[in-house]
Coordinates of C-alpha atoms in Angstrom, one line a residue:
D40 CA 42.0 -71.8 -83.7
V41 CA 40.8 -70.3 -87.0
C42 CA 40.9 -71.7 -90.5
P43 CA 43.9 -71.0 -92.7
G44 CA 43.8 -67.6 -94.3
E45 CA 44.0 -63.8 -93.5
V46 CA 42.8 -63.9 -89.9
R47 CA 45.3 -66.6 -89.0
D48 CA 48.1 -64.8 -90.8
R49 CA 47.3 -61.6 -89.1
W50 CA 47.4 -63.4 -85.7
M51 CA 50.7 -65.1 -86.5
E52 CA 52.2 -61.8 -87.5
M53 CA 51.1 -60.3 -84.3
Y54 CA 52.4 -63.3 -82.3
R55 CA 55.9 -63.1 -84.0
G56 CA 56.1 -59.5 -83.1
W57 CA 55.2 -60.2 -79.6
L58 CA 57.9 -62.9 -79.4
N59 CA 60.4 -60.4 -80.7
G60 CA 59.3 -58.1 -77.8
N61 CA 58.1 -55.3 -80.1
R62 CA 54.3 -55.7 -80.1
P63 CA 51.7 -56.4 -77.4
L64 CA 49.8 -59.7 -77.3
H65 CA 46.2 -59.3 -78.5
R66 CA 43.4 -61.8 -78.2
L67 CA 41.4 -63.2 -81.1
I68 CA 37.7 -62.4 -80.7
Y69 CA 34.8 -63.8 -82.6
W70 CA 31.9 -61.4 -83.1
Y71 CA 28.7 -63.3 -82.8
G72 CA 26.3 -63.0 -85.8
A73 CA 29.2 -62.1 -88.2
E74 CA 29.9 -64.0 -91.3
S75 CA 32.9 -66.5 -90.8
I76 CA 36.1 -64.8 -91.7
Q77 CA 34.7 -61.3 -91.1
G78 CA 33.7 -62.1 -87.6
Y79 CA 37.1 -61.9 -86.0
S80 CA 39.2 -59.0 -84.5
L81 CA 42.5 -58.9 -82.7
V82 CA 41.9 -56.9 -79.5
H83 CA 44.3 -55.9 -76.8
E84 CA 43.2 -57.6 -73.5
N85 CA 42.8 -54.2 -71.6
R86 CA 39.9 -53.6 -73.9
I87 CA 38.1 -56.7 -73.3
I88 CA 35.4 -57.1 -70.6
H89 CA 35.0 -60.5 -69.1
Y90 CA 31.7 -62.0 -69.7
N91 CA 30.7 -62.0 -65.9
S92 CA 31.6 -58.3 -65.7
G93 CA 29.4 -57.5 -68.7
V94 CA 26.5 -59.4 -67.2
E95 CA 26.9 -57.3 -64.0
K96 CA 26.6 -54.1 -66.2
G97 CA 23.7 -55.5 -68.1
L98 CA 25.6 -55.7 -71.4
H99 CA 24.3 -59.2 -72.0
L100 CA 20.8 -57.8 -72.7
L101 CA 19.6 -56.4 -75.9
P102 CA 19.5 -52.7 -75.6
S103 CA 16.0 -51.6 -74.5
D104 CA 15.2 -49.3 -77.4
I105 CA 15.8 -52.2 -79.8
D106 CA 13.7 -54.6 -77.6
E107 CA 10.8 -52.1 -77.3
K108 CA 10.8 -51.4 -81.1
L109 CA 10.7 -55.0 -81.8
E110 CA 7.8 -55.5 -79.5
K111 CA 5.9 -52.5 -80.7
Y112 CA 6.5 -52.7 -84.5
G113 CA 7.7 -56.3 -85.0
E114 CA 10.4 -55.1 -87.3
L115 CA 14.0 -53.6 -87.1
K116 CA 16.3 -51.7 -89.3
F117 CA 19.1 -54.0 -90.7
D118 CA 21.8 -53.0 -88.3
E119 CA 19.3 -53.4 -85.4
W120 CA 18.2 -56.8 -86.7
L121 CA 22.0 -57.9 -86.9
L122 CA 22.5 -56.9 -83.3
F123 CA 19.4 -58.8 -82.3
Q124 CA 20.7 -61.9 -84.1
N125 CA 24.0 -61.5 -82.4
F126 CA 22.2 -61.5 -79.0
E127 CA 20.2 -64.5 -80.0
E128 CA 23.2 -66.5 -81.1
A129 CA 25.3 -65.6 -78.1
E130 CA 22.4 -66.3 -75.6
A131 CA 22.0 -69.8 -77.1
D132 CA 25.7 -70.6 -77.0
I133 CA 26.3 -69.4 -73.4
L134 CA 24.1 -72.3 -72.2
L135 CA 26.5 -74.9 -73.9
P136 CA 29.9 -76.0 -72.6
P137 CA 32.6 -74.1 -74.4
E138 CA 33.6 -77.1 -76.6
K139 CA 30.0 -77.2 -78.0
R140 CA 29.6 -73.5 -78.9
S141 CA 29.4 -72.4 -82.5
P142 CA 30.9 -75.8 -83.7
W143 CA 30.8 -74.5 -87.4
L144 CA 33.8 -72.2 -86.4
F145 CA 36.1 -75.2 -86.2
D146 CA 34.7 -77.0 -89.2
F147 CA 37.7 -76.6 -91.6
E148 CA 40.5 -78.6 -93.0
E149 CA 44.1 -77.6 -92.3
D150 CA 46.5 -77.3 -95.1
F151 CA 48.5 -80.4 -94.0
E152 CA 45.4 -82.5 -93.9
K153 CA 44.8 -82.1 -97.7

């Protein structure tokens, strides 16, 4: 679940289209390291790689060129630093049970609770 707003509205629009049979169902994906509402995408499930499959392909590891640059120079370009932060956040979360991961994502009040 996501907080009321643009992302939820887009998901509901997609879901209604799916119920009517004229749209494929997409999954709501949170991108680690992103800022709240900007950190979501609706992605068709055939474009998603299961976490275990990604691990088998080494996709859970920081790209070696970024890792080497960090070790050698101790600094990264902004986009590289964001990627590094994404990996750090994901690495910490994967050790937790699903209900304990990124708890701030679910820290919102529903319209009907106001």
